[in-house]
């Protein structure tokens, strides 16, 4: 290979087949045979260095970990004058820039640069190479699994055994691949700490089920973090921050990108992905398309083609203030000067994190909670989230599943202080995502009083305020309260994406009584403003109260009820426990009974099985849920889409149950064989003694 030829390693494994695994095996063999450095080799600048890029397109998870003796492998690859892979010399592994202390005709590399390279790579060479060699051996074992089929009379049992064996091997390969990447400079360290056991739930007659849970991870881990890291880029073109952003994006939006490239269509692509994981409202897109096509929407003023007020066009801020005054039932009209418009509620939340917190400070977030908060706070602001863990089990202190109490807030705040984290605010979602709970006025007042006691800001996300479809439930906006404990530290976010099925408009609004916060937020319009034409259409839509009250909302709530009724009926038929709430676009379902053991690794494997059937759900780990086995299922889809999705859903559960039954039978047979075998007689020497 030429010295200037980049080495690009792309591990794209959507399906594990013998051919793709053989390619990995060949690649690793070549990688292991490449020396770390050579005496007299030409020193090249970083611009001509070989680059290694590892990309994993599927999630991984396994508790397996191997640490074999690899000294013989290192000795085989070591030639005279060359240090082995475990050498302490400042050389770069895996085909990166080779450096040497020997004489050279090329310009001398500055000592500082060589020292920095040495410090960057010295500590990882030995363990990294051991992992590469371990992975190579594991791939060889996997090839044997794929190409060898045991002779059994029962072909159905053979298929099930073979599929389970391959699935376990895939998980092991995924963990090993991540461990290798995690030791490179761009990677993140692994974490194999302990997760408290999850509890079974049985309340209101709709959440019960589950099984004892095997402890396996640390409380408070967010997303499929270290052990499931499936896209890491090792690049000399990106900064460390750029690498972090790229990895975070692929980690957060892997499933969504897959869906965008292969969407289900009832006529054009019936085998495409159905997305019930993203909370996107598609129930009334026909009504919105018709309304946005009417003549009053087509007007284009010349001013709309120019730069806008960074806070949002005055006419839209005025209409948003009127809209919230009416639908939030505020005690007095809201002030348009306290409104800031940006391109989406995630942009609003991210900007709020920037202006309220310094890097490293934190927000309290009751969990399970919307997973996008972690992405939004980390991307720019580098703000941490402190989870306030809610339990599904009903106790004296927990009146209903996942109940938020002030005691839990106090405990989480105390834990954060002990850990040295400075908490600046509390984040609430009302109606709650993904639970669907609607906070009462009394509960909300307790949370606000808690925040005032500790001088915390409160961010209330009311994205789903018009998506309450149960007539027995009344939504109370925080803006409807006559007296807020601390108005200057209470901030409300609302957008039209969920309630009006126009997520593509990218519209989010902040209402705050704090003029300093509003002023600081305004500057983000320079980066996150909305086009003037879109703002005009939004104004026309929000001011049409007759259409909203008489046509849209009645139809919308009826369709929500029908979709919710259909999905929950299917869940009951499959004996799947769920939270039966009357708001939002989703239902929080309990699939613990399909996990054996009940761990986050098994949750991830079940998630992968849904993906294999071209169905996307959101696993509980992405919502920072303390207990494995929970999933969010979005039902705000058109009937034909929902029917196909639930058919795939039920098929996955049948397969999962069958696989679990086979596994239990195999375990029982092994136990019976082990107990039935007679003990070996003692040797004569032992009898004499």
XYZ file of C-alpha atoms in Angstrom:
689
model
C 0.000 0.000 0.000
C 1.291 3.431 -0.852
C 2.424 5.602 2.035
C -0.167 8.203 1.089
C -3.046 5.812 0.528
C -5.690 6.272 3.235
C -6.793 3.118 5.013
C -10.570 3.388 5.354
C -12.128 0.649 7.440
C -15.907 0.598 7.124
C -17.663 -2.022 9.218
C -21.243 -1.763 7.963
C -23.117 -4.724 9.389
C -26.875 -4.427 8.849
C -27.004 -8.202 8.481
C -24.468 -10.699 9.745
C -23.628 -13.038 6.911
C -20.667 -15.302 6.376
C -19.357 -13.122 3.555
C -19.279 -9.900 5.558
C -17.712 -11.634 8.550
C -15.034 -13.128 6.306
C -14.223 -9.622 5.096
C -13.799 -8.455 8.689
C -11.597 -11.459 9.385
C -9.350 -10.669 6.413
C -9.191 -7.010 7.394
C -8.223 -7.812 10.981
C -5.594 -10.297 9.833
C -3.964 -7.607 7.714
C -4.307 -5.094 10.518
C -2.623 -7.402 13.013
C 0.241 -8.084 10.598
C 1.001 -4.372 10.154
C 3.976 -3.334 12.355
C 3.585 -0.494 14.773
C 6.756 1.227 13.609
C 9.985 0.507 11.778
C 13.510 1.744 12.226
C 14.552 4.240 9.632
C 11.002 4.676 8.392
C 10.083 7.971 6.885
C 8.281 10.313 9.258
C 5.125 11.700 7.685
C 3.079 14.668 8.811
C -0.435 14.139 10.053
C -1.885 15.364 6.755
C -0.589 12.239 4.981
C -1.313 9.846 7.812
C -3.425 6.792 7.269
C -6.899 7.240 8.614
C -9.042 4.592 10.179
C -12.802 4.933 10.215
C -15.017 2.430 11.982
C -18.756 2.628 11.413
C -21.310 0.379 13.070
C -24.788 0.709 11.621
C -26.529 -1.589 14.078
C -26.795 -1.472 17.864
C -24.797 -3.931 19.890
C -24.981 -5.183 23.426
C -23.569 -8.085 25.378
C -22.145 -8.741 28.779
C -19.345 -10.890 27.319
C -15.748 -9.833 27.868
C -12.611 -11.751 26.904
C -9.010 -11.164 27.950
C -6.885 -13.928 26.357
C -3.120 -14.196 26.491
C -1.907 -12.588 23.276
C 1.825 -12.581 23.874
C 2.393 -15.285 21.250
C 0.584 -13.216 18.646
C 2.712 -10.205 19.388
C 5.926 -12.184 19.106
C 4.956 -13.542 15.709
C 4.480 -10.086 14.285
C 7.670 -8.680 15.777
C 10.684 -8.521 13.498
C 14.296 -7.543 14.299
C 14.571 -3.870 15.004
C 10.846 -3.491 15.499
C 9.074 -3.062 18.807
C 6.054 -5.236 19.443
C 2.515 -3.847 19.650
C 2.835 -3.552 23.384
C 5.872 -1.311 23.041
C 6.068 1.905 24.982
C 7.561 3.751 22.018
C 5.566 6.672 20.557
C 4.206 4.810 17.556
C 0.633 4.806 16.295
C -1.310 1.585 15.988
C -3.685 0.393 13.298
C -1.954 1.955 10.343
C -1.657 5.486 11.629
C 1.393 7.753 11.167
C 4.636 5.896 11.831
C 7.353 7.701 13.733
C 10.913 6.738 14.586
C 13.835 8.039 16.522
C 16.293 6.832 13.895
C 18.077 9.035 11.342
C 16.128 10.243 8.322
C 16.699 12.387 5.256
C 13.306 14.008 5.638
C 12.692 17.142 7.711
C 12.792 16.425 11.401
C 9.468 16.247 13.232
C 9.357 18.735 16.133
C 9.950 17.147 19.517
C 6.758 18.645 20.902
C 4.705 17.010 18.165
C 6.346 13.625 18.747
C 5.856 13.972 22.490
C 2.166 14.788 22.029
C 1.722 11.783 19.757
C 3.476 9.583 22.296
C 1.286 10.765 25.133
C -1.785 10.314 22.974
C -1.181 6.692 22.035
C 1.260 5.179 24.536
C -1.346 4.065 27.047
C -3.634 2.257 24.629
C -1.344 0.154 22.419
C -1.141 -2.990 24.501
C -4.814 -3.355 25.360
C -5.913 -2.197 21.919
C -3.894 -4.885 20.171
C -5.094 -7.535 22.588
C -8.646 -6.550 21.751
C -7.970 -6.672 17.999
C -6.533 -10.173 18.310
C -9.416 -11.270 20.510
C -11.850 -9.918 17.956
C -10.012 -11.769 15.192
C -10.388 -15.054 17.068
C -14.040 -14.333 17.788
C -14.716 -13.648 14.111
C -13.126 -16.992 13.256
C -15.431 -18.694 15.754
C -18.380 -16.825 14.269
C -17.466 -18.044 10.773
C -17.567 -21.601 12.076
C -20.998 -20.949 13.573
C -22.294 -19.555 10.298
C -20.882 -22.279 8.065
C -21.438 -25.312 10.327
C -24.914 -26.679 10.862
C -25.345 -29.506 13.371
C -27.171 -32.628 12.261
C -30.424 -32.807 14.179
C -33.615 -34.612 13.426
C -35.879 -31.751 14.371
C -35.215 -29.107 11.698
C -37.408 -26.509 13.393
C -35.489 -26.904 16.641
C -32.243 -26.744 14.670
C -33.245 -23.427 13.100
C -34.165 -21.949 16.464
C -30.925 -23.152 18.062
C -28.863 -21.863 15.172
C -30.571 -18.457 15.216
C -30.045 -18.072 18.959
C -26.385 -19.051 18.684
C -25.785 -16.546 15.907
C -27.610 -13.809 17.819
C -25.437 -14.378 20.893
C -22.313 -14.345 18.749
C -23.416 -11.082 17.103
C -23.764 -9.459 20.503
C -20.281 -10.634 21.459
C -18.793 -9.292 18.227
C -20.515 -5.975 18.763
C -19.142 -5.605 22.276
C -15.622 -6.453 21.146
C -15.801 -3.996 18.260
C -16.869 -1.264 20.632
C -14.172 -2.101 23.161
C -11.556 -1.645 20.453
C -12.967 1.695 19.353
C -13.393 2.900 22.928
C -9.633 2.742 23.509
C -8.826 4.916 20.517
C -8.488 8.690 21.086
C -11.879 9.420 19.510
C -13.704 6.782 21.511
C -15.449 6.913 24.836
C -14.525 4.690 27.765
C -16.707 1.715 28.395
C -18.820 1.332 31.456
C -19.852 -2.011 32.837
C -21.231 -0.907 36.155
C -24.294 -2.156 37.954
C -27.961 -1.373 37.322
C -30.370 -1.803 40.228
C -33.042 -4.444 39.667
C -36.260 -3.369 38.006
C -39.517 -4.149 39.723
C -42.718 -5.695 38.516
C -45.685 -3.379 38.227
C -49.321 -3.969 38.896
C -51.608 -0.982 39.300
C -54.761 0.381 37.783
C -55.062 -2.991 36.129
C -52.920 -1.960 33.175
C -49.247 -2.080 34.047
C -48.702 -5.473 35.612
C -46.396 -8.172 34.433
C -42.726 -8.598 34.110
C -40.183 -10.699 35.935
C -37.286 -10.307 38.324
C -34.541 -8.291 36.768
C -30.882 -9.104 36.572
C -28.742 -6.221 37.765
C -26.352 -5.106 35.080
C -25.903 -1.354 34.758
C -25.498 1.836 36.660
C -28.510 3.897 37.553
C -28.723 7.061 35.533
C -26.961 5.969 32.362
C -28.559 7.718 29.425
C -29.252 6.193 26.029
C -27.359 3.203 24.711
C -24.156 4.856 25.693
C -20.762 3.229 25.946
C -21.509 -0.462 25.563
C -23.811 0.143 22.615
C -21.772 2.807 20.836
C -22.268 1.961 17.180
C -20.720 4.805 15.245
C -17.287 6.108 16.045
C -15.163 8.080 13.613
C -11.411 8.246 13.974
C -10.364 11.195 11.866
C -7.577 13.732 11.575
C -9.883 16.086 9.677
C -12.326 16.596 12.565
C -11.591 18.248 15.867
C -12.253 16.323 19.059
C -15.469 18.290 19.336
C -16.357 17.401 15.752
C -15.747 13.732 16.441
C -17.925 13.951 19.538
C -20.748 15.653 17.627
C -20.574 13.153 14.773
C -20.660 10.207 17.147
C -23.504 11.725 19.170
C -25.564 12.300 16.032
C -25.197 8.752 14.755
C -25.877 7.356 18.204
C -29.063 9.410 18.568
C -30.516 9.152 15.065
C -29.416 5.748 13.787
C -32.937 4.327 13.514
C -34.376 7.533 12.109
C -31.776 7.672 9.329
C -32.494 4.040 8.484
C -36.199 4.818 8.278
C -35.681 7.864 6.069
C -33.797 5.747 3.549
C -36.448 3.023 3.338
C -39.907 4.271 4.312
C -42.998 2.113 4.144
C -45.519 3.078 1.447
C -48.763 1.208 0.942
C -48.298 1.184 -2.849
C -44.623 1.825 -3.618
C -42.770 0.139 -0.754
C -44.790 -2.263 1.379
C -41.600 -3.812 2.794
C -40.172 -0.538 4.064
C -39.728 0.543 7.668
C -42.737 1.615 9.714
C -41.741 4.187 12.292
C -43.678 4.047 15.544
C -40.653 5.307 17.437
C -40.526 8.983 16.467
C -43.280 11.054 18.053
C -44.554 12.551 14.834
C -48.237 13.304 14.311
C -49.582 12.043 10.969
C -53.242 11.683 11.855
C -54.492 14.945 10.337
C -51.947 15.852 7.674
C -54.783 15.824 5.137
C -56.637 18.558 7.031
C -53.504 20.674 7.380
C -52.558 20.250 3.728
C -55.997 21.461 2.709
C -55.956 24.435 5.089
C -52.444 25.525 4.095
C -53.451 25.430 0.424
C -56.245 27.980 0.768
C -55.950 31.408 -0.832
C -55.132 33.353 2.339
C -51.970 31.248 2.724
C -50.508 32.070 -0.687
C -49.918 35.792 -0.137
C -46.262 36.846 -0.338
C -45.296 40.326 0.788
C -41.894 41.692 -0.225
C -40.951 42.128 3.436
C -41.326 38.379 3.963
C -38.407 37.837 1.591
C -36.011 39.893 3.723
C -34.177 39.215 6.971
C -36.584 38.950 9.882
C -36.558 40.121 13.480
C -34.322 37.571 15.219
C -36.928 37.122 17.961
C -39.531 36.257 15.332
C -41.742 38.438 13.186
C -43.752 40.850 15.379
C -47.025 39.700 13.796
C -46.299 36.063 14.691
C -45.163 36.827 18.249
C -48.340 38.822 18.748
C -50.475 35.939 17.465
C -48.624 33.361 19.573
C -49.269 35.484 22.673
C -52.980 35.657 21.801
C -53.125 31.931 21.013
C -51.527 30.921 24.328
C -53.685 33.395 26.227
C -56.799 31.713 24.827
C -55.893 28.010 24.939
C -53.850 28.151 28.152
C -56.605 30.148 29.859
C -54.210 32.696 31.322
C -55.535 35.086 33.986
C -54.441 38.075 31.889
C -53.250 38.593 28.287
C -49.691 37.493 27.587
C -47.126 40.029 26.396
C -45.715 39.512 22.845
C -42.423 41.027 24.045
C -41.953 37.923 26.188
C -42.250 35.600 23.168
C -39.217 34.271 21.275
C -39.654 32.251 18.069
C -37.023 29.755 16.855
C -36.983 26.880 14.378
C -38.299 24.138 16.636
C -38.731 23.434 20.328
C -35.436 21.548 20.464
C -33.697 24.725 19.322
C -35.565 26.665 22.020
C -34.573 24.169 24.706
C -30.948 24.086 23.568
C -30.767 27.885 23.577
C -32.348 28.027 27.043
C -29.706 25.638 28.322
C -27.063 27.980 26.903
C -28.392 31.128 28.566
C -29.313 29.557 31.923
C -26.302 27.290 32.521
C -22.550 27.282 32.218
C -20.823 24.200 30.758
C -20.871 21.314 33.210
C -23.910 22.551 35.142
C -27.089 20.502 35.196
C -30.877 20.259 35.005
C -33.054 17.901 37.025
C -35.181 15.746 34.695
C -37.831 13.265 35.922
C -37.292 10.015 34.028
C -38.414 8.350 31.866
C -38.350 11.554 29.863
C -37.948 12.776 26.293
C -34.558 11.546 25.094
C -33.938 14.542 22.850
C -33.205 16.673 25.903
C -29.825 15.000 26.333
C -28.899 15.631 22.703
C -30.088 19.257 22.814
C -28.247 20.129 26.015
C -25.006 18.401 25.067
C -24.638 19.625 21.486
C -23.951 23.300 22.237
C -24.325 24.011 25.934
C -22.530 20.950 27.376
C -25.143 20.875 30.121
C -25.721 17.654 32.043
C -29.003 16.035 32.978
C -29.549 14.643 36.470
C -32.248 11.961 36.285
C -35.003 11.907 38.873
C -35.793 8.207 38.629
C -39.453 7.221 38.823
C -40.490 3.632 39.597
C -43.267 1.621 38.027
C -44.100 -0.297 41.191
C -46.954 1.045 43.296
C -46.076 1.567 46.963
C -47.259 3.740 49.822
C -44.967 6.506 48.596
C -45.733 5.787 44.944
C -49.492 6.098 44.490
C -49.419 5.211 40.794
C -46.737 4.064 38.329
C -43.950 6.563 37.675
C -45.359 9.160 40.055
C -43.260 12.294 40.493
C -43.076 13.563 44.068
C -41.188 16.353 45.788
C -39.358 13.756 47.901
C -37.883 12.258 44.735
C -36.846 15.714 43.555
C -35.199 16.383 46.917
C -33.338 13.079 46.795
C -32.073 13.668 43.244
C -30.925 17.193 44.089
C -29.064 15.946 47.164
C -27.400 13.198 45.133
C -26.297 15.742 42.533
C -24.742 17.960 45.217
C -22.868 15.004 46.691
C -21.526 14.220 43.212
C -20.369 17.820 42.831
C -22.912 18.812 40.186
C -24.377 22.306 40.220
C -28.083 22.089 39.397
C -29.540 25.184 37.766
C -33.053 24.112 36.882
C -35.878 21.596 36.687
C -37.336 20.362 33.382
C -40.971 19.224 33.271
C -43.094 17.951 30.376
C -46.850 18.404 30.642
C -48.540 16.304 29.255
C -45.666 13.950 29.974
C -43.603 12.247 27.287
C -43.426 9.203 27.151
C -45.815 8.386 30.029
C -48.815 10.441 28.934
C -49.520 11.725 32.457
C -51.116 15.156 32.880
C -50.017 17.002 36.018
C -52.697 18.436 38.253
C -52.548 22.070 39.332
C -51.720 21.023 42.887
C -48.844 18.803 41.772
C -47.455 21.474 39.475
C -47.577 24.020 42.295
C -45.603 21.641 44.539
C -42.898 21.271 41.891
C -42.704 25.043 41.401
C -42.453 25.620 45.152
C -39.622 23.095 45.334
C -37.774 24.960 42.565
C -38.227 28.307 44.309
C -36.921 26.838 47.569
C -33.620 25.987 45.884
C -33.522 28.969 43.507
C -33.946 26.801 40.404
C -35.301 27.728 36.998
C -38.279 25.676 35.781
C -38.667 24.841 32.094
C -42.128 23.487 31.304
C -42.541 21.809 27.916
C -46.239 21.935 26.958
C -45.844 20.559 23.432
C -48.874 18.247 23.745
C -51.308 20.626 25.435
C -53.949 20.238 22.681
C -53.389 16.476 22.381
C -55.461 15.482 25.428
C -58.168 13.231 23.939
C -59.743 11.802 27.097
C -62.672 14.038 28.010
C -62.298 13.088 31.669
C -58.849 14.714 31.793
C -58.338 18.467 32.057
C -55.036 20.021 31.087
C -53.866 22.968 33.202
C -51.094 25.069 31.722
C -48.562 26.580 34.079
C -49.499 29.892 32.449
C -53.045 29.507 33.793
C -51.910 29.869 37.393
C -52.899 33.162 38.943
C -49.771 33.329 41.062
C -46.499 31.642 40.149
C -44.023 31.050 43.006
C -41.181 32.539 40.939
C -42.388 34.038 37.617
C -38.919 35.216 36.563
C -37.632 31.656 36.718
C -40.587 29.958 35.003
C -40.281 29.402 31.242
C -42.808 27.695 28.945
C -42.118 26.024 25.586
C -44.792 25.283 22.991
C -44.781 24.425 19.303
C -47.183 23.344 16.582
C -45.349 20.170 15.514
C -47.326 17.750 17.685
C -50.698 19.433 18.114
C -50.986 20.516 14.469
C -49.153 17.760 12.532
C -46.648 20.214 10.999
C -43.311 19.042 12.364
C -41.742 19.996 9.030
C -42.483 23.685 9.645
C -39.826 23.774 12.378
C -41.581 26.186 14.721
C -41.037 26.540 18.458
C -41.973 29.318 20.858
C -40.742 30.363 24.285
C -42.798 32.395 26.711
C -40.917 33.805 29.692
C -41.684 36.581 32.170
C -37.955 37.264 32.408
C -36.957 40.003 29.927
C -33.256 39.245 30.402
C -33.820 35.655 29.350
C -35.952 36.753 26.390
C -33.271 39.208 25.288
C -30.498 36.613 25.540
C -32.622 34.076 23.681
C -33.270 36.519 20.848
C -29.714 36.353 19.564
C -30.182 32.681 18.706
C -32.553 33.766 15.969
C -29.405 34.651 14.040
C -28.789 30.907 13.730
C -32.234 29.401 14.273
C -34.808 31.745 12.762
C -37.731 30.684 10.558
C -38.356 31.967 7.046
C -40.677 34.927 6.740
C -43.108 33.015 4.518
C -43.381 30.172 7.050
C -44.019 32.685 9.839
C -46.792 34.281 7.803
C -48.501 30.917 7.220
C -48.222 30.089 10.910
C -49.840 33.385 11.851
C -52.722 32.682 9.459
C -53.158 29.203 10.896
C -53.078 30.146 14.579
C -55.489 33.044 14.226
C -58.157 30.917 12.505
C -59.972 29.950 15.705
C -63.158 28.989 13.892
C -61.352 26.356 11.818
C -59.321 25.150 14.812
C -62.282 24.801 17.194
C -64.972 23.590 14.795
C -63.078 21.500 12.252
C -59.568 20.623 13.284
C -59.653 19.856 17.021
C -62.857 17.732 16.925
C -61.473 15.658 14.045
C -58.045 15.437 15.624
C -59.301 14.257 19.008
C -61.627 11.714 17.397
C -58.786 10.244 15.344
C -56.532 10.149 18.392
C -59.203 8.240 20.313
C -59.718 5.749 17.482
C -56.007 5.121 17.006
C -55.451 4.738 20.743
C -58.413 2.373 21.030
C -57.133 0.199 18.171
C -53.592 -0.073 19.524
C -54.602 -0.744 23.123
C -57.047 -3.419 21.973
C -54.193 -5.179 20.158
C -51.957 -4.832 23.205
C -54.594 -6.386 25.452
C -55.044 -9.247 22.986
C -51.303 -9.909 23.221
C -51.404 -9.570 27.029
C -48.957 -6.657 26.926
C -49.237 -4.349 29.976
C -49.286 -0.609 29.293
C -50.016 2.754 30.879
C -53.566 3.657 29.924
C -53.480 7.445 29.718
C -55.564 9.898 27.715
C -53.050 12.305 26.233
C -50.169 12.430 23.808
C -49.404 10.497 20.642
C -47.993 7.365 22.276
C -48.486 4.581 24.768
C -45.860 3.371 27.250
C -45.762 -0.434 27.061
C -44.175 -3.078 29.281
C -42.352 -5.907 27.450
C -40.380 -7.230 30.430
C -41.990 -10.642 30.067
C -40.190 -11.045 26.730
C -36.724 -10.405 28.180
C -34.763 -13.306 29.618
C -32.994 -12.110 31.663
C -34.589 -8.688 32.119
C -31.606 -6.485 31.303
C -30.903 -3.504 29.092
C -28.839 -5.783 26.853
C -31.889 -7.974 26.273
C -33.996 -4.856 25.725
C -31.571 -3.837 23.008
C -31.725 -7.280 21.393
C -35.522 -7.091 21.345
C -35.253 -3.654 19.781
C -33.022 -5.158 17.095
C -35.588 -7.874 16.442
C -38.200 -5.182 15.825
C -35.773 -3.584 13.370
C -35.307 -6.924 11.621
C -39.049 -6.864 10.990
C -38.846 -3.274 9.682
C -40.607 -1.829 12.708
C -39.152 0.996 14.799
C -40.110 1.475 18.442
C -38.300 3.539 21.059
C -36.737 1.450 23.855
C -36.929 2.728 27.405
C -33.187 3.250 27.657
C -33.438 6.191 25.260
C -35.785 7.859 27.764
C -33.313 7.310 30.626
C -35.745 4.816 32.151
C -34.413 3.137 35.269
C -36.045 -0.211 34.458
C -35.362 -2.306 31.344
C -38.235 -3.657 29.287
C -40.295 -0.535 28.603
C -40.928 0.795 25.095
C -42.767 3.801 23.665
C -45.172 3.025 20.823
C -46.462 6.008 18.817
C -50.012 5.457 17.557
C -50.572 8.813 15.786
C -50.500 7.180 12.344
C -53.071 6.545 9.633
C -55.157 3.337 9.990
C -53.548 1.303 7.190
C -50.080 2.062 8.564
C -51.111 1.188 12.093
C -52.617 -2.136 11.014
C -49.424 -3.228 9.287
C -47.299 -2.012 12.183
C -49.266 -3.956 14.793
C -49.131 -7.069 12.611
C -45.336 -6.849 12.620
C -45.352 -6.071 16.334
C -47.326 -9.197 17.185
C -45.130 -11.336 14.935
C -42.031 -10.194 16.817
C -43.608 -11.023 20.166
C -44.546 -14.511 18.963
C -40.986 -15.172 17.798
C -39.544 -13.758 21.008
C -41.821 -15.937 23.143
C -40.967 -19.059 21.141
C -37.259 -18.390 21.436
C -37.558 -17.884 25.161
C -39.504 -21.142 25.535
C -36.855 -23.069 23.609
C -34.141 -21.534 25.760
C -35.945 -22.496 28.957
C -36.408 -26.073 27.720
C -32.735 -26.339 26.827
C -31.726 -25.025 30.244
C -34.064 -27.489 31.946
C -32.667 -30.397 29.913
C -29.096 -29.404 30.738
C -29.936 -29.191 34.422
C -31.656 -32.585 34.326
C -28.681 -34.198 32.593
C -26.220 -32.699 35.052
C -28.209 -33.891 38.076
C -28.842 -37.387 36.681
C -25.183 -38.192 36.024
C -23.711 -40.402 38.822
C -20.692 -39.144 40.669
C -17.387 -40.632 39.525
C -15.998 -43.239 41.972
C -13.082 -42.115 44.055
C -9.628 -43.339 43.013
C -7.936 -46.154 45.024
C -5.371 -43.698 46.326
C -8.101 -41.476 47.698
C -9.932 -44.465 49.224
C -6.741 -45.550 51.026
C -6.225 -42.100 52.388
